[in-house]
mmCIF file of C-alpha atoms in Angstrom:
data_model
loop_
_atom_site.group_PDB
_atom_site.id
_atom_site.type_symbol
_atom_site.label_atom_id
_atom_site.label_comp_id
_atom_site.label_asym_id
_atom_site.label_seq_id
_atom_site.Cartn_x
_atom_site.Cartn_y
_atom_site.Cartn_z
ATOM 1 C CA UNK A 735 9.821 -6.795 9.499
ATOM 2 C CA UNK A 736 7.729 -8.143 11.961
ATOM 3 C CA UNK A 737 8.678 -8.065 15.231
ATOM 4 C CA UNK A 738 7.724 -6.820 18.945
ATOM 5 C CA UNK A 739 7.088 -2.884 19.738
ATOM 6 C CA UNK A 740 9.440 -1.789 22.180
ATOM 7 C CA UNK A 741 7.093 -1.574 24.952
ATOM 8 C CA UNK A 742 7.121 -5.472 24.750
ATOM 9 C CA UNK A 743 3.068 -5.532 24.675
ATOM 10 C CA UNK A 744 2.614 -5.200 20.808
ATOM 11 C CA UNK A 745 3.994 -6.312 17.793
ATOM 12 C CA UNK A 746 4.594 -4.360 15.108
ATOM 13 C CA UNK A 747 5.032 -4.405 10.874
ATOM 14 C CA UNK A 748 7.199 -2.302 9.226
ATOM 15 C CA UNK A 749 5.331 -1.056 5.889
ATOM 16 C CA UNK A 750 7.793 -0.584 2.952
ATOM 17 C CA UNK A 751 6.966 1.701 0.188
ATOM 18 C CA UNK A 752 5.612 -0.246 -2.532
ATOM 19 C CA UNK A 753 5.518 2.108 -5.275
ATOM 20 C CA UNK A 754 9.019 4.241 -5.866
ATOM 21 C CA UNK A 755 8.445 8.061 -5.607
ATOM 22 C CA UNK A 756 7.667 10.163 -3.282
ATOM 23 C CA UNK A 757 5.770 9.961 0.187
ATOM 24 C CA UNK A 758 2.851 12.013 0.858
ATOM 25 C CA UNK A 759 0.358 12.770 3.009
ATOM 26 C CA UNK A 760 -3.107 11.054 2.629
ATOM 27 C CA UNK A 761 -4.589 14.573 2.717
ATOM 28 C CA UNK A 762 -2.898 15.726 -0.598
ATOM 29 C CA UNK A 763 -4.501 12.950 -2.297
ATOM 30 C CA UNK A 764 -6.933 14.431 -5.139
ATOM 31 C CA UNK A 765 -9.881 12.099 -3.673
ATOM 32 C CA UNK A 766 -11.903 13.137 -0.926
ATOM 33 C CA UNK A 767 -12.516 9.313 0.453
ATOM 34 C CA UNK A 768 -8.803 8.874 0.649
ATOM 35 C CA UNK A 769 -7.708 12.741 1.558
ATOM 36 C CA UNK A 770 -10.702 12.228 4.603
ATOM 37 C CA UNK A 771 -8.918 9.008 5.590
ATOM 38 C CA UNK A 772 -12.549 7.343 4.779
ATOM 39 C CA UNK A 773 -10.417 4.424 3.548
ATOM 40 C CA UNK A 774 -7.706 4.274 6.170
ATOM 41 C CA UNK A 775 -5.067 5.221 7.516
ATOM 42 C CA UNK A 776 -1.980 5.814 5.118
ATOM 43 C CA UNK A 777 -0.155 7.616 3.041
ATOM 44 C CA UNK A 778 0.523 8.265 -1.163
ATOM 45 C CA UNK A 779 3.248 7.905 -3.344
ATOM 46 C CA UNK A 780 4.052 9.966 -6.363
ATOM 47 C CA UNK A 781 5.270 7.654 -8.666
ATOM 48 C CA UNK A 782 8.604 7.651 -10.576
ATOM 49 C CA UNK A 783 8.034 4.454 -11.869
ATOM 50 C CA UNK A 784 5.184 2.484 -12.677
ATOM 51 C CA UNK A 785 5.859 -0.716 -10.572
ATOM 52 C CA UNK A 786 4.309 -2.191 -7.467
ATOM 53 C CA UNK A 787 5.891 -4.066 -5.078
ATOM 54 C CA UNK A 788 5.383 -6.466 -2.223
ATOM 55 C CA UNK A 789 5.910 -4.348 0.843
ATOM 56 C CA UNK A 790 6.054 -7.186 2.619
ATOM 57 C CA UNK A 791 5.823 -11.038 2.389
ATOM 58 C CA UNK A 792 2.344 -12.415 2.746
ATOM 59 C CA UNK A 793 -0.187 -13.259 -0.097
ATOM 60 C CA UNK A 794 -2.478 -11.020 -2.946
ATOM 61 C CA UNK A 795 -6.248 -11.210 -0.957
ATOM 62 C CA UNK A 796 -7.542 -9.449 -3.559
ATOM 63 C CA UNK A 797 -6.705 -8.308 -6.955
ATOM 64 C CA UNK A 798 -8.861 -5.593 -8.891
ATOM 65 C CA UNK A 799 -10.101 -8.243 -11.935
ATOM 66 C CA UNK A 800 -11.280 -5.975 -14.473
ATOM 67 C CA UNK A 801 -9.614 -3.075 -13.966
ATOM 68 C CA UNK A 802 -6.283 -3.838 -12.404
ATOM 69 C CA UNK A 803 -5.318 -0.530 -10.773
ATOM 70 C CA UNK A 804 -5.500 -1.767 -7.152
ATOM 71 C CA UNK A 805 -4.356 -4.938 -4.971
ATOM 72 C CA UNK A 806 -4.945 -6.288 -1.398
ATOM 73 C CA UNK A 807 -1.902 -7.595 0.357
ATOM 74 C CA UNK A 808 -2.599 -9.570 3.332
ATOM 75 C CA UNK A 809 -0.469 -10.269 6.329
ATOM 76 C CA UNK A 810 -0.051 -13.625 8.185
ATOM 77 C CA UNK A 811 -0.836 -11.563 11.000
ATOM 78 C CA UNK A 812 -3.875 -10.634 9.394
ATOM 79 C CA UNK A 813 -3.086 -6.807 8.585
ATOM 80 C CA UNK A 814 -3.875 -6.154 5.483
ATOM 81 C CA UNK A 815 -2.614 -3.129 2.718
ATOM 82 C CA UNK A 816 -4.651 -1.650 -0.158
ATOM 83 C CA UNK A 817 -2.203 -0.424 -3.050
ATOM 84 C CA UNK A 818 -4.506 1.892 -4.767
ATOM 85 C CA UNK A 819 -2.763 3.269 -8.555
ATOM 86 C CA UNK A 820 -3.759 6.156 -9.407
ATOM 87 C CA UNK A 821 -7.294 8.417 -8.816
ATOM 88 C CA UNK A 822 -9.839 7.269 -10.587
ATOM 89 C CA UNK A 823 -8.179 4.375 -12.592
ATOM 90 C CA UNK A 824 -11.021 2.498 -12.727
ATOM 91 C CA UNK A 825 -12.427 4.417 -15.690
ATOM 92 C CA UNK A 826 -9.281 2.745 -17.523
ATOM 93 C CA UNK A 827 -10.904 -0.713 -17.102
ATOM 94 C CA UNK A 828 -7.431 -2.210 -16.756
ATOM 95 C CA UNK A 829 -6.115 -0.367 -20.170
ATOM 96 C CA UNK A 830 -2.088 0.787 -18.896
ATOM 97 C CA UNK A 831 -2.107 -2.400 -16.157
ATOM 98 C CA UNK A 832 -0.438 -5.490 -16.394
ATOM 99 C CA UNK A 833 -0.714 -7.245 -13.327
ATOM 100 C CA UNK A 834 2.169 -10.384 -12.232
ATOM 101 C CA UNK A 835 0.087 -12.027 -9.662
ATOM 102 C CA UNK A 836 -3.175 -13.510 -9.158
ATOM 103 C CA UNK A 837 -5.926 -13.762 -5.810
ATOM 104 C CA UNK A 838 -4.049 -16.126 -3.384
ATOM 105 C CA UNK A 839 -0.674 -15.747 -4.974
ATOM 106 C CA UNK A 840 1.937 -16.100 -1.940
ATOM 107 C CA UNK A 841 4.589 -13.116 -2.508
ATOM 108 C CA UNK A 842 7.513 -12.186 -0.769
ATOM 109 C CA UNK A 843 9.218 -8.566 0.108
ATOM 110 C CA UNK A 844 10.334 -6.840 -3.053
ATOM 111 C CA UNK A 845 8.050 -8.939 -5.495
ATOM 112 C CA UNK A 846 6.755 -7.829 -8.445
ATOM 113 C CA UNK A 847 2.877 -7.195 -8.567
ATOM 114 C CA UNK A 848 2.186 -4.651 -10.991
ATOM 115 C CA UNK A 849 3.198 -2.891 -13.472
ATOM 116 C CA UNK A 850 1.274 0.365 -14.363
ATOM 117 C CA UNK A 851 2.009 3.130 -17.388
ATOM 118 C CA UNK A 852 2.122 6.638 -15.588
ATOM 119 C CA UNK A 853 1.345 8.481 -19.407
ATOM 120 C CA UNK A 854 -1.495 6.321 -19.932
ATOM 121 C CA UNK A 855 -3.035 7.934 -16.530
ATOM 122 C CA UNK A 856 -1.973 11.198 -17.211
ATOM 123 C CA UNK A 857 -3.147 10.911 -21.085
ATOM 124 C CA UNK A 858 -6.747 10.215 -19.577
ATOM 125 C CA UNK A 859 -6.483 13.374 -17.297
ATOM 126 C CA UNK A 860 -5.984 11.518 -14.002
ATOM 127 C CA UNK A 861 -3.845 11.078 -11.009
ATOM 128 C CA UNK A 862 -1.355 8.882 -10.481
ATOM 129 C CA UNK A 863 -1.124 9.915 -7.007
ATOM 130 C CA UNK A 864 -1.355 6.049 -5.035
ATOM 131 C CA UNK A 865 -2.616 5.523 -2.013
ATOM 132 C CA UNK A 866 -1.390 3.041 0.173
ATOM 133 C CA UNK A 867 -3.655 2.577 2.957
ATOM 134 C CA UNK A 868 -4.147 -0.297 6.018
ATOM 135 C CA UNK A 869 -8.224 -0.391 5.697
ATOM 136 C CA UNK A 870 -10.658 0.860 8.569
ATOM 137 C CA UNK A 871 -12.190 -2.529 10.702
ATOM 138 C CA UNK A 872 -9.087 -4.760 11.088
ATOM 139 C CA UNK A 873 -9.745 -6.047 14.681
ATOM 140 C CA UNK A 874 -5.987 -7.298 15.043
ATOM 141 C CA UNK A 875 -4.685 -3.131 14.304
ATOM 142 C CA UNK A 876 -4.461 -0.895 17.365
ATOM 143 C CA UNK A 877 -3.117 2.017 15.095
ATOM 144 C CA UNK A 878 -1.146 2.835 12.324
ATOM 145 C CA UNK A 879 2.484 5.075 12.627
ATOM 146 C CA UNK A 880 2.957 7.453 9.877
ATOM 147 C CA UNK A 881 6.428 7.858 9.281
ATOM 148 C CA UNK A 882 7.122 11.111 8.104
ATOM 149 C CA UNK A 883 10.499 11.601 8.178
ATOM 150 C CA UNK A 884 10.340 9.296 5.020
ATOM 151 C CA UNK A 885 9.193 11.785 2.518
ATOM 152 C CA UNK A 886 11.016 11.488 -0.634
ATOM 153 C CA UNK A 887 12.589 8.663 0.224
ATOM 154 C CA UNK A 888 13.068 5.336 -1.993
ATOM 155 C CA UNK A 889 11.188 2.257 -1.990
ATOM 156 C CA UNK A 890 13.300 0.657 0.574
ATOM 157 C CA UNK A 891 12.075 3.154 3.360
ATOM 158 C CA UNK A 892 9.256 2.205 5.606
ATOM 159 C CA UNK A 893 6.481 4.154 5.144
ATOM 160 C CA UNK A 894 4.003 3.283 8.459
ATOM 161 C CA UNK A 895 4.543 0.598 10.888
ATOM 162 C CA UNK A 896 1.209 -1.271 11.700
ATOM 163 C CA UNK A 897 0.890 -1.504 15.624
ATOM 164 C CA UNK A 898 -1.314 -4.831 16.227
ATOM 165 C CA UNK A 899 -3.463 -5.286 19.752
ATOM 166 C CA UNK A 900 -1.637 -7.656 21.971
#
């Protein structure tokens, strides 16, 4: 939802979890660019499924060609969410992937993006810890709210809610 903060001088955008499992923090992630908040600001999901979905309407910015594990949801407002699967995935070269969109593909809350195989990950010795992160150098963001009573929770939970500069 996108909508003015209460303070009137903001708006805000509720982040839904786009990946069911369970929330964690960014600093349990098994990477030390994500766990360091290099990235962003965010949070991880432990999957119990191997879907990705649209945490919001807007449109795929970027899509990971080759190797699939990761996709770039942008905003009208311009915020923008990486949906990283898995640690490492890249070494897969798209092998357990099968994305349902394409760069520029308009999507709405609740689509269908991705669909991932959590054994394939796990077969090749890696995480499938996901980090779900609003990227460092967005001009429009004045900060990101980590929702942690969410932990646990299901998809339908917000996860953050993206503060943008008035």
């Amino acid at each position: 939802m996108f909508q003015w903060g209460k303070n009137k001088k903001t708006m805000e955008l509720e982040i839904r979890s786009p990946i069911p499992g369970a929330v964690i923090e960014l600093n349990q992630v098994p990477d030390p660019a994500f766990a360091g908040g290099h990235m962003g600001k965010g949070v991880a999901i432990e999957p119990t499924e191997g879907s990705v979905y649209a945490p919001f309407d807007g449109k795929v910015a970027h899509i990971m060609d080759k190797s699939k594990h990761a996709v770039i949801i942008e905003h009208k407002s311009g915020i923008q969410v990486l949906i990283h699967v898995g640690i490492e995935t890249v070494s897969l070269k798209g092998n357990g992937f099968t994305p349902h969109v394409k760069n520029g593909t308009k999507v709405n809350k609740g689509q269908l993006l991705l669909e991932f195989d959590i054994a394939t990950i796990q077969a090749a010795g890696l995480s499938a810890i996901s980090p779900v992160i609003v990227p460092d150098g967005l001009e429009s963001v004045d900060h990101v709210e980590i929702h942690d009573n969410q932990k646990g929770k299901g998809s339908d939970e917000p996860i953050m809610t993206v503060h943008l500069k008035s």
